[in-house]
Amino acid sequence: MNLPKLKYGHKLNFSEKLYNFFAILSGLAIFSAEFFKQVFRLPYEIEETKRHMYDFGLKTFPIVSTMGIIIGFVLALEGYAVLQPFGGTDFLPGSVGLSIVREFAPILTALLFAGRVSAGIGAEIGSMRVTEQIDAMDVSGVEPFKFLVVTRVVATTLVLPVLTVYVIVISIFGGYLAVYLEGGMSFVYFANSLLPYVHINDLVAGLSKTFLFGFAIGIIGTYKGYTTVGGTVGVGKSTTSSVVISSLMILFIDMIMVKISLL
Amino acid sequence: MSDVLLKIRNLSKAFDEHKVLDNISLDVFEGENLIVFGRSGTGKSVLLKSIVRLLFPDNGEIYYRDRNVLTMNKQELTEIRKNIGFLFQSAALYDSMTVGENLAFPLRKILKIKDNDEIEQKVRKTLSLVELESAIDKMPSELSGGMQKRVGLARTIITEPELILYDEPTTGLDPITAKEISKLILDLQHQLKMTSIVVTHDLICAEIIADRVIFLREGKIYAEGKLEELKKKDDYFLRNFFSSKLITETGVENV
Ligand SMILES: Nc1ncnc2c1ncn2[C@@H]1O[C@H](COP(=O)(O)OP(=O)(O)OP(=O)(O)O)[C@@H](O)[C@H]1O
Ligand SMILES: [Mg+2]
């Protein structure tokens, strides 16, 4: 795997920055290709992957829970204020549910996950790089890409969809809480006016992109960590740029996926 | 003479314009302890890293048992690397694992040992060689620099590789521990027939273990031979290196 080298320095001019932009993009492509080359190769490192899945899941659980409840609550509250004058609150559960399933839960969970996990991965692998731990693993005859990168990328790809399902459930609950407090709607009534509007293809459209988000978060965090140079300062840079790049990538993927799902 | 284990030919490596290794050729024989001396920044670590292809040299060839390390594919390289131990100057312990897990890691991953009792036994035995059995459950960050170094050494030797590259194994250790570590390297040579390349600034360590010594200077091998011979040589640079006396710009020795 030959990754393009980035230009470093305090003051990069425009063309150097442009060069770095494309170098990062092609680096990510090469890195992803290496991932697919190695992911099916033995040993599968299942223990290590499971460990990361628990770790990433637990780490983001409190924040996505809070976010989920609040988002559902706020969406329903806003919707209620708009629909109530027209007597249209019957449509509220459906529209709230739909926007949560298709857009809000996937994208917001992914952005929070990126902030928490991508940064963590960038920092951890980055410090392993600058303290020669990756080199030590490499010379000992253990493939560090497999052990450090593949396990984490698999973990982010699998955990994010699960978290998103959880966030969907909890934000719909948040939505119900809002309408209950506003108008005293019963849960059965709420459910009955939600389920007919949310179809299985909405769920598929909402969840399928989370695999891509998870993959992007994992790949970007590990790529930035793996290519860290310049000691502890470099680790700091990798950490922040992991978050920035993966957040932008999530928004970009979302745009494309929405376009595709509406074709 | 015994067989050549490692053959280096015309090795060169530059960083930007700065030539660090300049056309180095060297044979390392099976079962010997070779000491590499040289002042700070002369490329000793670069030499060790090139041997295992952590750094890719600009020029030259490296043969391990007549197989070209620089042209072989990744799988072959991995196989070769499993026979070579590397002690990093910085110890490079996996800081998310305990000391015990650091040592168990190569046993599980490289020797593919599955039996946990066997692993534990081996880990304890190797830790006792560096007198750190009590640190088995500690995290690397809880250890002193010297202790980390010794754990790094234990992790390197636990798989009993054929060739070990030591980057300053005794730096940062107190004189007594340094001697014990040197003795350990000597024992490994005698009992397990290991070959070692040892980068060091520690003259006492060299006296204990050296079969042969090379001096790196300005990217080249400046001198080579037995330690005793080199000490006696009438050479300004070598005399300065071995003598503990202060020197002046003019080269006149000062007390
Ligand atoms: N990855 C690298 N990138 C750029 N320059 C490097 C790199 N590694 C080493 N160098 C340079 O190569 C030269 C030799 O470095 P090396 O680490 O081999 O020295 P050394 O002989 O091991 O010194 P010491 O005894 O202090 O450990 C130094 O000038 C260093 O700046
Ligand atoms: Mg060095």
Coordinates of C-alpha atoms and ligand atoms in Angstrom, one line a residue:
Chain A
M1 CA 0.0 0.0 0.0
N2 CA 1.6 3.2 -1.2
L3 CA -0.2 6.2 0.3
P4 CA 0.5 9.7 -1.2
K5 CA 2.5 11.9 1.0
L6 CA 0.9 15.1 2.2
K7 CA 2.7 18.4 2.2
Y8 CA 3.6 19.8 5.6
G9 CA 4.6 23.1 6.9
H10 CA 3.2 26.1 8.8
K11 CA 2.2 28.1 5.8
L12 CA 0.9 26.1 2.8
N13 CA 0.0 28.1 -0.2
F14 CA -3.3 27.4 -2.1
S15 CA -1.9 25.0 -4.6
E16 CA -0.3 22.9 -1.8
K17 CA -3.6 22.8 0.0
L18 CA -5.3 21.8 -3.1
Y19 CA -2.7 19.1 -3.6
N20 CA -3.3 17.8 0.0
F21 CA -7.0 17.7 -0.6
F22 CA -6.7 15.4 -3.5
A23 CA -3.9 13.4 -1.8
I24 CA -6.2 12.7 1.1
L25 CA -9.0 11.7 -1.2
S26 CA -6.8 9.3 -3.1
G27 CA -5.2 8.1 0.1
L28 CA -8.7 7.3 1.5
A29 CA -9.4 5.3 -1.7
I30 CA -6.2 3.3 -1.5
F31 CA -6.8 2.8 2.2
S32 CA -10.3 1.5 1.5
A33 CA -9.1 -0.8 -1.2
E34 CA -6.6 -2.3 1.2
F35 CA -9.4 -2.8 3.7
F36 CA -11.4 -4.9 1.2
K37 CA -8.3 -6.8 0.3
Q38 CA -7.6 -7.7 4.0
V39 CA -11.0 -8.0 5.5
F40 CA -11.7 -11.5 4.3
R41 CA -8.2 -12.7 5.0
L42 CA -7.5 -14.9 8.1
P43 CA -7.2 -14.4 11.0
Y44 CA -10.5 -12.6 11.4
E45 CA -9.6 -11.1 14.8
I46 CA -13.2 -11.5 16.0
E47 CA -12.4 -10.9 19.6
E48 CA -10.7 -7.6 18.9
T49 CA -13.6 -6.5 16.6
K50 CA -16.1 -7.3 19.3
R51 CA -14.1 -5.4 21.8
H52 CA -14.2 -2.3 19.6
M53 CA -17.9 -2.7 18.9
Y54 CA -18.7 -2.7 22.6
D55 CA -16.3 0.2 23.2
F56 CA -17.7 2.4 20.4
G57 CA -21.3 1.5 21.2
L58 CA -20.9 2.2 24.9
K59 CA -19.0 5.4 24.3
T60 CA -21.7 7.0 22.2
F61 CA -24.7 5.5 24.0
P62 CA -25.4 8.3 26.5
I63 CA -25.0 11.1 24.0
V64 CA -27.1 9.6 21.2
S65 CA -29.8 8.7 23.8
T66 CA -30.0 12.3 24.9
M67 CA -29.9 13.5 21.4
G68 CA -32.6 11.1 20.2
I69 CA -35.1 12.0 22.9
I70 CA -34.6 15.7 22.4
I71 CA -34.8 15.6 18.6
G72 CA -38.0 13.5 18.6
F73 CA -39.5 15.8 21.2
V74 CA -38.6 19.0 19.4
L75 CA -39.7 17.8 16.0
A76 CA -43.1 16.8 17.4
L77 CA -43.5 20.0 19.3
E78 CA -42.7 22.1 16.2
G79 CA -45.1 20.0 14.1
Y80 CA -47.8 20.2 16.7
A81 CA -47.6 24.0 16.7
V82 CA -47.9 24.1 12.9
L83 CA -50.6 21.4 12.5
Q84 CA -52.8 22.0 15.5
P85 CA -54.6 25.3 14.1
F86 CA -55.7 23.2 11.1
G87 CA -56.8 20.3 13.2
G88 CA -54.1 18.2 11.4
T89 CA -52.5 16.6 14.4
D90 CA -53.5 13.2 13.1
F91 CA -50.7 13.5 10.5
L92 CA -48.2 14.4 13.1
P93 CA -46.9 10.9 14.2
G94 CA -46.5 9.9 10.5
S95 CA -44.6 12.9 9.5
V96 CA -42.4 13.0 12.6
G97 CA -41.8 9.3 12.3
L98 CA -40.9 9.6 8.6
S99 CA -38.4 12.4 9.0
I100 CA -36.8 10.6 11.9
V101 CA -36.5 7.3 10.1
R102 CA -35.3 8.7 6.8
E103 CA -33.1 11.6 7.8
F104 CA -32.8 12.8 11.4
A105 CA -31.8 9.6 13.2
P106 CA -29.3 8.4 10.6
I107 CA -27.5 11.7 10.0
L108 CA -27.5 13.0 13.6
T109 CA -26.4 9.7 15.1
A110 CA -23.6 9.5 12.5
L111 CA -22.4 13.0 13.2
L112 CA -22.2 12.4 16.9
F113 CA -20.6 9.1 16.3
A114 CA -18.0 10.7 14.1
G115 CA -17.3 13.3 16.8
R116 CA -16.8 10.7 19.5
V117 CA -15.4 7.7 17.7
S118 CA -13.5 9.0 14.7
A119 CA -11.6 11.4 17.0
G120 CA -10.9 8.6 19.4
I121 CA -9.6 6.3 16.6
G122 CA -7.5 9.0 15.1
A123 CA -5.9 9.8 18.5
E124 CA -5.3 6.3 19.5
I125 CA -3.8 5.0 16.2
G126 CA -2.0 8.3 15.8
S127 CA -0.2 7.9 19.1
M128 CA 0.6 4.3 18.3
R129 CA 2.2 5.6 15.1
V130 CA 4.3 8.3 16.7
T131 CA 5.5 6.1 19.6
E132 CA 6.5 3.3 17.1
Q133 CA 3.9 0.8 18.4
I134 CA 2.7 0.2 14.9
D135 CA 6.2 -0.3 13.7
A136 CA 6.8 -2.7 16.6
M137 CA 3.7 -4.7 15.6
D138 CA 4.7 -4.7 11.9
V139 CA 8.3 -6.0 12.5
S140 CA 7.0 -8.6 14.9
G141 CA 5.2 -10.2 11.9
V142 CA 1.7 -9.2 12.9
E143 CA -0.1 -7.1 10.1
P144 CA -1.0 -3.9 11.9
F145 CA -3.4 -2.9 9.2
K146 CA -5.4 -6.0 9.9
F147 CA -5.2 -5.8 13.6
L148 CA -5.7 -2.1 14.1
V149 CA -7.5 -0.8 11.0
V150 CA -9.7 -3.6 9.8
T151 CA -11.1 -4.5 13.2
R152 CA -12.1 -0.9 13.9
V153 CA -13.6 -0.2 10.5
V154 CA -15.7 -3.4 10.7
A155 CA -16.8 -2.3 14.2
T156 CA -17.9 1.2 13.2
T157 CA -19.6 -0.2 10.1
L158 CA -21.6 -2.7 12.1
V159 CA -22.3 -0.6 15.2
L160 CA -23.6 2.6 13.7
P161 CA -26.7 1.0 12.1
V162 CA -27.6 -0.7 15.4
L163 CA -27.2 2.6 17.2
T164 CA -29.4 4.3 14.6
V165 CA -32.2 1.8 15.1
Y166 CA -32.0 2.5 18.7
V167 CA -32.1 6.2 18.1
I168 CA -35.1 5.8 15.8
V169 CA -37.0 4.0 18.6
I170 CA -36.0 6.5 21.3
S171 CA -36.7 9.6 19.2
I172 CA -40.1 8.4 18.3
F173 CA -40.7 7.9 22.0
G174 CA -39.5 11.5 22.5
G175 CA -42.0 12.5 19.8
Y176 CA -44.8 10.7 21.6
L177 CA -43.8 12.3 24.8
A178 CA -44.2 15.8 23.3
V179 CA -47.6 15.1 21.8
Y180 CA -48.7 13.4 25.0
L181 CA -47.8 16.4 27.0
E182 CA -49.4 18.8 24.5
G183 CA -52.6 17.1 23.7
G184 CA -52.8 13.9 25.8
M185 CA -52.7 11.6 22.7
S186 CA -52.8 7.9 23.7
F187 CA -49.9 5.7 22.7
V188 CA -52.1 3.3 20.7
Y189 CA -53.6 6.2 18.8
F190 CA -50.1 7.6 18.2
A191 CA -48.8 4.2 17.0
N192 CA -51.8 3.7 14.8
S193 CA -51.3 7.0 13.0
L194 CA -47.6 6.4 12.7
L195 CA -47.2 2.9 11.3
P196 CA -49.3 3.3 8.1
Y197 CA -47.0 6.1 7.0
V198 CA -43.6 4.6 7.7
H199 CA -42.9 1.8 5.1
I200 CA -40.2 -0.7 5.0
N201 CA -38.5 1.1 2.2
D202 CA -38.2 4.2 4.4
L203 CA -36.4 2.1 6.9
V204 CA -34.2 0.6 4.2
A205 CA -33.4 4.1 2.8
G206 CA -32.7 5.4 6.3
L207 CA -30.6 2.5 7.5
S208 CA -28.7 1.5 4.4
K209 CA -26.7 4.7 4.3
T210 CA -25.7 4.3 8.0
F211 CA -23.5 1.4 6.9
L212 CA -21.7 3.8 4.6
F213 CA -21.5 6.5 7.3
G214 CA -20.0 3.9 9.7
F215 CA -17.5 2.8 7.1
A216 CA -16.5 6.3 6.3
I217 CA -16.1 7.2 10.0
G218 CA -13.9 4.1 10.5
I219 CA -11.8 4.5 7.4
I220 CA -11.2 8.3 7.9
G221 CA -10.3 7.9 11.6
T222 CA -7.9 5.0 11.0
Y223 CA -6.4 6.7 7.9
K224 CA -5.6 9.9 9.7
G225 CA -4.2 8.0 12.7
Y226 CA -2.2 5.6 10.5
T227 CA -0.6 8.4 8.5
T228 CA 0.2 10.6 11.5
V229 CA 3.6 12.3 11.4
G230 CA 5.2 14.9 13.7
G231 CA 4.9 13.6 17.2
T232 CA 2.2 14.6 19.6
V233 CA 1.4 17.8 17.6
G234 CA 0.7 15.5 14.7
V235 CA -1.6 13.4 16.9
G236 CA -3.7 16.5 17.7
K237 CA -4.0 17.4 14.1
S238 CA -5.0 13.9 13.1
T239 CA -7.7 13.9 15.8
T240 CA -9.3 17.1 14.7
S241 CA -9.1 16.4 11.0
S242 CA -10.6 13.0 11.5
V243 CA -13.7 14.6 12.9
V244 CA -13.8 17.4 10.3
I245 CA -13.3 15.1 7.3
S246 CA -15.7 12.4 8.5
S247 CA -18.4 14.9 9.2
L248 CA -18.2 16.4 5.8
M249 CA -18.1 13.0 4.2
I250 CA -21.2 12.0 6.1
L251 CA -23.1 15.0 4.7
F252 CA -21.8 14.4 1.3
I253 CA -22.8 10.7 1.3
D254 CA -26.2 11.6 2.7
M255 CA -26.8 14.0 -0.2
I256 CA -25.9 11.3 -2.8
M257 CA -27.9 8.6 -1.0
V258 CA -31.0 10.8 -0.7
K259 CA -30.8 11.6 -4.4
I260 CA -30.4 7.9 -5.2
S261 CA -33.3 6.8 -2.9
L262 CA -35.6 9.3 -4.5
L263 CA -34.9 8.3 -8.1
Chain B
M1 CA 34.0 -18.8 10.1
S2 CA 30.4 -19.7 10.6
D3 CA 27.7 -19.0 8.1
V4 CA 26.6 -15.5 7.1
L5 CA 23.1 -14.8 8.5
L6 CA 22.8 -11.3 7.2
K7 CA 24.5 -9.8 4.3
I8 CA 24.3 -6.0 3.6
R9 CA 25.6 -4.6 0.4
N10 CA 26.1 -1.0 -0.7
L11 CA 23.3 0.3 1.5
S12 CA 22.5 3.9 1.2
K13 CA 19.7 6.0 2.7
A14 CA 19.2 9.8 2.6
F15 CA 16.5 12.0 4.1
D16 CA 16.1 14.9 1.8
E17 CA 19.6 16.0 1.0
H18 CA 21.1 14.5 4.2
K19 CA 22.9 11.3 3.5
V20 CA 22.5 9.1 6.6
L21 CA 23.8 5.8 5.4
D22 CA 26.4 6.0 2.6
N23 CA 27.2 2.8 0.8
I24 CA 27.5 0.4 3.8
S25 CA 28.4 -3.2 3.3
L26 CA 28.4 -5.6 6.2
D27 CA 28.2 -9.3 7.0
V28 CA 26.7 -10.6 10.2
F29 CA 27.6 -14.2 11.1
E30 CA 25.4 -16.8 12.7
G31 CA 25.7 -16.8 16.4
E32 CA 27.7 -13.7 16.9
N33 CA 27.1 -10.5 18.9
L34 CA 27.9 -7.5 16.8
I35 CA 28.1 -4.2 18.4
V36 CA 27.3 -1.0 16.5
F37 CA 28.9 2.1 17.9
G38 CA 28.6 5.6 16.6
R39 CA 27.7 9.1 17.8
S40 CA 24.2 10.3 18.2
G41 CA 22.5 10.9 14.8
T42 CA 24.9 8.8 12.7
G43 CA 22.2 6.5 11.5
K44 CA 22.4 3.5 13.8
S45 CA 18.6 3.3 14.2
V46 CA 18.2 3.9 10.5
L47 CA 20.5 0.9 9.8
L48 CA 18.5 -1.4 12.1
K49 CA 15.2 -0.3 10.7
S50 CA 16.4 -0.8 7.1
I51 CA 17.3 -4.4 7.9
V52 CA 13.7 -5.3 8.6
R53 CA 12.4 -2.9 5.9
L54 CA 10.7 -0.5 8.3
L55 CA 12.6 2.1 6.3
F56 CA 13.2 1.5 2.7
P57 CA 16.8 2.2 1.7
D58 CA 17.5 4.3 -1.5
N59 CA 20.1 1.8 -2.7
G60 CA 21.6 -1.5 -1.9
E61 CA 20.7 -5.0 -1.0
I62 CA 20.0 -6.9 2.2
Y63 CA 20.1 -10.7 2.3
Y64 CA 18.7 -12.7 5.2
R65 CA 19.9 -16.3 4.7
D66 CA 20.5 -15.4 1.0
R67 CA 17.0 -14.1 0.5
N68 CA 16.8 -10.5 -0.6
V69 CA 14.7 -8.7 2.0
L70 CA 14.2 -5.6 -0.2
T71 CA 12.7 -7.4 -3.2
M72 CA 10.6 -10.0 -1.5
N73 CA 6.8 -9.7 -1.3
K74 CA 4.9 -8.9 1.8
Q75 CA 4.2 -12.5 2.8
E76 CA 7.8 -13.6 2.6
L77 CA 8.8 -10.5 4.5
T78 CA 6.3 -11.3 7.3
E79 CA 7.8 -14.8 7.5
I80 CA 11.3 -13.4 7.8
R81 CA 10.3 -10.8 10.3
K82 CA 8.9 -13.6 12.6
N83 CA 12.5 -14.8 12.9
I84 CA 13.9 -11.4 13.8
G85 CA 13.3 -9.6 17.0
F86 CA 13.5 -5.9 17.3
L87 CA 14.0 -3.9 20.5
F88 CA 13.0 -0.3 19.8
Q89 CA 15.0 2.5 21.3
S90 CA 11.7 3.8 22.7
A91 CA 10.6 0.3 23.9
A92 CA 7.3 0.8 21.9
L93 CA 5.1 -1.1 24.3
Y94 CA 1.4 -1.4 23.3
D95 CA 0.0 1.0 25.8
S96 CA -3.6 -0.2 25.7
M97 CA -2.4 -3.6 27.0
T98 CA -1.0 -4.7 30.3
V99 CA 2.6 -5.8 30.6
G100 CA 1.5 -9.5 30.6
E101 CA -0.7 -8.9 27.5
N102 CA 2.2 -7.2 25.7
L103 CA 4.2 -10.4 26.2
A104 CA 1.4 -12.7 25.4
F105 CA 0.6 -10.9 22.1
P106 CA 3.5 -12.3 20.1
L107 CA 2.9 -15.8 21.6
R108 CA -0.7 -15.8 20.4
K109 CA -0.2 -14.0 17.1
I110 CA 3.1 -15.3 16.0
L111 CA 3.7 -18.7 17.7
K112 CA -0.1 -19.3 17.6
I113 CA -0.2 -20.7 21.1
K114 CA -3.8 -21.2 22.2
D115 CA -3.3 -22.7 25.7
N116 CA -3.7 -19.9 28.2
D117 CA -1.7 -21.8 30.9
E118 CA 1.2 -22.3 28.6
I119 CA 1.1 -18.6 27.7
E120 CA 1.0 -17.4 31.3
Q121 CA 3.9 -19.7 32.2
K122 CA 6.0 -18.4 29.4
V123 CA 5.2 -14.8 30.1
R124 CA 6.1 -15.2 33.8
K125 CA 9.3 -17.0 33.0
T126 CA 10.4 -14.3 30.5
L127 CA 9.4 -11.5 32.8
S128 CA 11.5 -13.1 35.6
L129 CA 14.5 -13.0 33.2
V130 CA 14.3 -9.2 33.3
E131 CA 13.2 -9.2 37.0
L132 CA 9.8 -7.7 36.4
E133 CA 7.5 -10.6 37.3
S134 CA 5.7 -8.3 39.7
A135 CA 4.7 -5.9 37.0
I136 CA 2.7 -8.4 35.0
D137 CA -0.6 -6.7 35.6
K138 CA 0.6 -3.1 35.3
M139 CA 0.0 -0.8 32.4
P140 CA 3.1 0.4 30.5
S141 CA 2.3 4.0 31.6
E142 CA 2.7 2.9 35.2
L143 CA 6.3 1.8 34.7
S144 CA 9.5 3.8 34.8
G145 CA 11.5 4.3 31.6
G146 CA 14.0 1.6 32.5
M147 CA 11.2 -0.8 33.4
Q148 CA 9.5 -0.2 30.1
K149 CA 12.8 -0.9 28.3
R150 CA 13.1 -4.2 30.1
V151 CA 9.5 -5.2 29.3
G152 CA 10.3 -4.3 25.7
L153 CA 13.3 -6.6 25.8
A154 CA 11.2 -9.4 27.3
R155 CA 8.6 -9.0 24.6
T156 CA 11.3 -9.1 22.0
I157 CA 13.0 -12.3 23.2
I158 CA 9.9 -14.2 24.2
T159 CA 9.4 -15.8 20.7
E160 CA 13.1 -16.8 20.7
P161 CA 14.0 -15.3 17.3
E162 CA 17.1 -16.2 15.4
L163 CA 18.3 -12.7 15.1
I164 CA 17.7 -9.8 17.5
L165 CA 18.3 -6.2 16.7
Y166 CA 18.7 -4.2 19.9
D167 CA 18.5 -0.5 19.7
E168 CA 20.3 0.7 22.9
P169 CA 19.1 -2.0 25.2
T170 CA 20.8 -0.6 28.3
T171 CA 20.3 3.1 27.8
G172 CA 18.4 4.6 30.7
L173 CA 19.1 1.7 33.1
D174 CA 21.2 1.9 36.2
P175 CA 24.6 0.3 36.0
I176 CA 23.7 -2.9 37.8
T177 CA 20.6 -3.6 35.7
A178 CA 22.5 -2.6 32.6
K179 CA 25.1 -5.3 33.4
E180 CA 22.4 -7.9 34.1
I181 CA 20.7 -7.1 30.8
S182 CA 24.1 -7.4 29.0
K183 CA 24.6 -10.8 30.7
L184 CA 21.1 -11.8 29.6
I185 CA 22.0 -11.0 26.0
L186 CA 25.1 -13.1 26.4
D187 CA 23.1 -16.0 27.9
L188 CA 20.7 -15.9 24.9
Q189 CA 23.6 -16.2 22.6
H190 CA 25.0 -19.2 24.5
Q191 CA 21.9 -21.1 25.3
L192 CA 19.7 -20.4 22.3
K193 CA 22.4 -19.7 19.7
M194 CA 20.8 -16.3 18.9
T195 CA 22.6 -13.7 16.8
S196 CA 22.5 -10.2 17.9
I197 CA 23.2 -6.8 16.5
V198 CA 23.4 -4.3 19.4
V199 CA 23.4 -0.6 19.0
T200 CA 24.8 0.9 22.1
H201 CA 26.8 3.7 23.7
D202 CA 27.4 1.5 26.7
L203 CA 31.1 0.5 26.8
I204 CA 30.5 -1.9 29.7
C205 CA 27.7 -3.6 27.9
A206 CA 30.0 -3.9 24.8
E207 CA 32.8 -5.4 26.9
I208 CA 30.4 -8.1 28.2
I209 CA 28.8 -9.1 25.0
A210 CA 30.8 -8.0 21.9
D211 CA 32.3 -10.6 19.6
R212 CA 32.9 -7.8 17.0
V213 CA 32.4 -4.1 16.8
I214 CA 31.7 -1.7 14.0
F215 CA 31.9 2.1 14.2
L216 CA 29.5 4.2 12.1
R217 CA 30.7 7.7 11.2
E218 CA 29.3 10.0 8.6
G219 CA 27.3 7.3 7.1
K220 CA 30.2 4.9 6.6
I221 CA 31.7 2.1 8.6
Y222 CA 34.7 3.9 10.0
A223 CA 36.3 1.0 11.8
E224 CA 35.6 -2.7 12.4
G225 CA 37.2 -5.4 14.5
K226 CA 37.5 -6.8 18.0
L227 CA 36.8 -4.4 20.8
E228 CA 40.2 -4.8 22.4
E229 CA 42.0 -4.1 19.1
L230 CA 40.0 -1.0 18.4
K231 CA 40.7 0.3 21.9
K232 CA 44.4 0.1 21.3
K233 CA 44.3 1.7 17.8
D234 CA 46.1 4.9 17.4
D235 CA 43.2 6.9 16.0
Y236 CA 42.1 10.2 17.1
F237 CA 38.3 9.5 16.7
L238 CA 38.5 6.1 18.4
R239 CA 40.6 7.4 21.2
N240 CA 38.2 10.1 21.9
F241 CA 35.3 7.7 21.8
F242 CA 36.8 5.3 24.3
S243 CA 38.5 7.8 26.6
S244 CA 36.5 9.5 29.3
K245 CA 38.9 12.5 29.2
L246 CA 37.7 15.9 28.1
I247 CA 38.9 17.0 24.7
T248 CA 39.5 20.3 23.1
E249 CA 39.0 21.6 19.6
T250 CA 42.6 21.0 18.7
G251 CA 42.4 17.4 19.7
V252 CA 44.9 17.8 22.6
E253 CA 43.7 15.7 25.5
N254 CA 42.9 17.6 28.6
V255 CA 42.5 16.1 32.1
Ligands
LIG1 N1 12.0 9.2 9.5 C1 13.0 10.1 9.4 N2 12.8 11.2 8.6 C2 13.7 12.1 8.4 N3 14.9 12.0 9.0 C3 15.2 11.0 9.7 C4 14.2 9.9 10.0 N4 14.8 9.0 10.8 C5 16.1 9.4 11.0 N5 16.3 10.6 10.4 C6 17.6 11.3 10.4 O1 18.6 10.4 10.2 C7 19.7 10.6 11.0 C8 20.1 9.4 11.8 O2 19.1 9.1 12.7 P1 19.2 7.8 13.7 O3 17.9 7.8 14.4 O4 19.5 6.6 12.9 O5 20.4 8.2 14.6 P2 21.1 7.3 15.7 O6 22.4 6.9 15.2 O7 20.2 6.1 16.0 O8 21.2 8.3 16.9 P3 20.9 8.0 18.5 O9 22.2 7.5 19.0 O10 20.7 9.4 19.0 O11 19.8 7.2 18.6 C9 19.3 11.8 11.9 O12 20.0 12.9 11.4 C10 17.8 11.9 11.8 O13 17.5 13.3 11.8
MG2 MG 19.0 5.6 17.5

